[in-house]
Amino acid sequence: MAEFGYDIDYAKKLLENDSLVAIPTETVYGLAANATSSIAVTKIFKTKERPSFDPLIIHTYSLDRLNDYVTSIPYKATLLTKRFWPGALTLLLPKKSNIPDIVTSGLDTVAVRVPNHPLTLALLKSLSFPLAAPSANPFGYISPTLAQHVNNQLGDKIEYILDGGACEVGIESTIIGFENALPTVHRLGGVSVEDIESIIGEVDVKPHSSSNPVAPGMLQNHYAPKKKLIIGNIDKLLQHHDNVGIISFQKQYNIQHQIQLSKKGDLDEAAQTLFGAMRQLDNEDISLIISEYVPNIGLGRAINDRLKRAAIKQ
Ligand code: AMP
Ligand code: MG
């Protein structure tokens, strides 16, 4: 099992030696490596069993560092960084050559953000390179929102987990690109489309397109528990299925295995709870998870996107 702790100097030493370290962010835990080292980044793909066509997000500590890694920053991108960084918003921007092709899966753009977590910001400030960090889970499985989740699945493959407690946002960052006339949201996430549009006006939302143009749709099944998950009207589904666990938005059911995402109907709280709920029910003695969509506004859109992908079995 991996060691847990708050030792930034130790994490720094490991990263400088091309080793991996799990890091806390406000979205989910990341599996971090020196983004400028192909050797280190290769270890991320191997450890996660992640296909090489799925590019990584790089993390830095300040907007001022952005010009070190990208060749240009559109005005709307700058407006977004000023409003949402540090935070759960990732920008796709044309990359400089110091970012190896393995990080971007050969694409000309690099995904970059400034995460909002004090431990990880302190670590990033202490380093002379940015960190490439996808979620710290085996590829396709539910993302980790606690250090213990990382340890359960990758603990025998990595040495150290920086323990930053429970992730405050609980779902991945929103990804936005500027390659078309309208900025395009490629992944729904921790910053809502409404909040983005309040700063830069209308955006296009195409969350189901794969990041890789040569492999469209390949990533539709993602964020998934091992157990089968069905989404619909919970009351109706209960009439047809036994031995189930329930993930409801607000409502309480008279059943042993059930998790309410937010008793008070708060979508931010529901986002925080979602992945932990899937993980918990995945480990309980039930044969099926049933769930329902939440209101499709604000973070509800990202929650529904995750539920939908978790329910697709290939
Ligand atoms: P993860 O860090 O595991 O949440 O995954 C990062 C995601 O960012 C990938 O699955 C892609 O969908 C997306 N991404 C990263 N870089 C790019 C890029 N250059 N172009 C489009 N999407 C990207
Ligand atoms: Mg991921």
XYZ file of C-alpha atoms in Angstrom, residues 173-291:
119
model
C -13.146 19.995 -14.329
C -15.142 21.503 -17.172
C -13.079 21.443 -20.395
C -13.437 24.280 -22.890
C -11.714 24.841 -26.256
C -11.497 27.872 -28.522
C -10.836 26.276 -31.900
C -14.244 27.184 -33.377
C -16.090 30.489 -33.779
C -17.990 29.674 -30.582
C -15.974 28.355 -27.636
C -16.835 24.664 -27.152
C -17.393 22.842 -23.878
C -15.934 19.352 -24.456
C -16.604 18.024 -20.975
C -19.234 19.169 -18.479
C -17.724 19.562 -15.034
C -17.212 21.579 -11.889
C -17.831 25.021 -13.434
C -21.355 25.230 -14.868
C -22.144 26.244 -18.447
C -24.359 29.016 -17.053
C -21.435 30.478 -15.088
C -19.160 30.312 -18.144
C -21.769 31.990 -20.347
C -22.216 34.772 -17.784
C -18.583 35.741 -18.481
C -18.041 35.106 -22.222
C -21.528 34.777 -23.719
C -22.828 31.811 -25.677
C -20.820 28.579 -25.899
C -21.346 25.359 -27.802
C -21.718 22.221 -25.653
C -20.496 18.974 -27.204
C -19.724 16.769 -24.241
C -20.198 13.481 -26.011
C -17.566 13.910 -28.639
C -14.407 12.052 -27.773
C -11.324 14.155 -27.206
C -9.632 12.243 -29.976
C -10.854 12.887 -33.483
C -9.716 9.478 -34.701
C -11.635 7.640 -32.028
C -15.023 9.316 -31.759
C -17.281 8.059 -29.018
C -14.754 5.650 -27.578
C -14.920 7.219 -24.200
C -18.670 7.119 -23.777
C -18.457 4.434 -21.129
C -16.580 6.047 -18.271
C -16.724 6.861 -14.568
C -18.383 3.470 -14.211
C -18.909 1.147 -11.257
C -18.347 -2.568 -11.865
C -21.969 -3.298 -11.009
C -24.689 -2.609 -13.521
C -26.316 0.798 -13.089
C -29.756 1.698 -14.464
C -31.195 5.210 -14.538
C -34.904 5.990 -14.585
C -37.887 6.485 -12.320
C -36.724 4.854 -9.087
C -40.231 3.940 -7.869
C -40.976 2.145 -11.133
C -37.587 0.445 -11.297
C -38.105 -0.866 -7.749
C -41.221 -2.727 -8.914
C -39.148 -4.799 -11.340
C -35.825 -5.370 -9.561
C -34.714 -6.989 -6.312
C -31.507 -6.824 -4.331
C -30.778 -3.292 -5.482
C -28.974 -0.251 -4.132
C -30.419 3.199 -4.781
C -28.720 6.506 -5.535
C -31.488 9.117 -5.321
C -31.206 12.870 -5.583
C -33.220 13.856 -2.499
C -35.851 11.261 -1.710
C -35.514 8.695 1.038
C -36.550 5.104 0.318
C -37.418 2.373 2.763
C -34.598 0.135 1.626
C -31.302 -0.924 3.191
C -28.801 0.092 0.517
C -29.553 3.659 -0.452
C -27.735 6.960 -0.700
C -29.361 10.377 -1.057
C -27.054 12.691 -3.016
C -28.402 15.769 -1.270
C -31.252 15.668 1.222
C -31.774 19.386 0.776
C -31.699 19.184 -3.022
C -28.430 21.070 -3.463
C -26.679 20.212 -6.752
C -23.216 21.233 -5.507
C -23.593 18.821 -2.604
C -24.883 16.144 -4.987
C -21.770 16.517 -7.169
C -19.580 16.141 -4.085
C -21.377 12.938 -3.070
C -21.862 11.236 -6.452
C -18.638 9.266 -6.995
C -18.387 8.191 -3.342
C -21.978 6.926 -3.563
C -21.260 4.837 -6.676
C -18.128 3.459 -5.080
C -19.913 2.558 -1.823
C -22.744 0.721 -3.562
C -20.277 -1.004 -5.857
C -18.793 -2.603 -2.717
C -22.079 -3.582 -1.080
C -23.884 -6.885 -1.356
C -26.391 -5.945 -4.057
C -26.727 -7.024 -7.666
C -27.823 -3.753 -9.291
C -27.596 0.004 -8.699
C -30.600 2.109 -9.667
C -30.514 5.863 -9.910
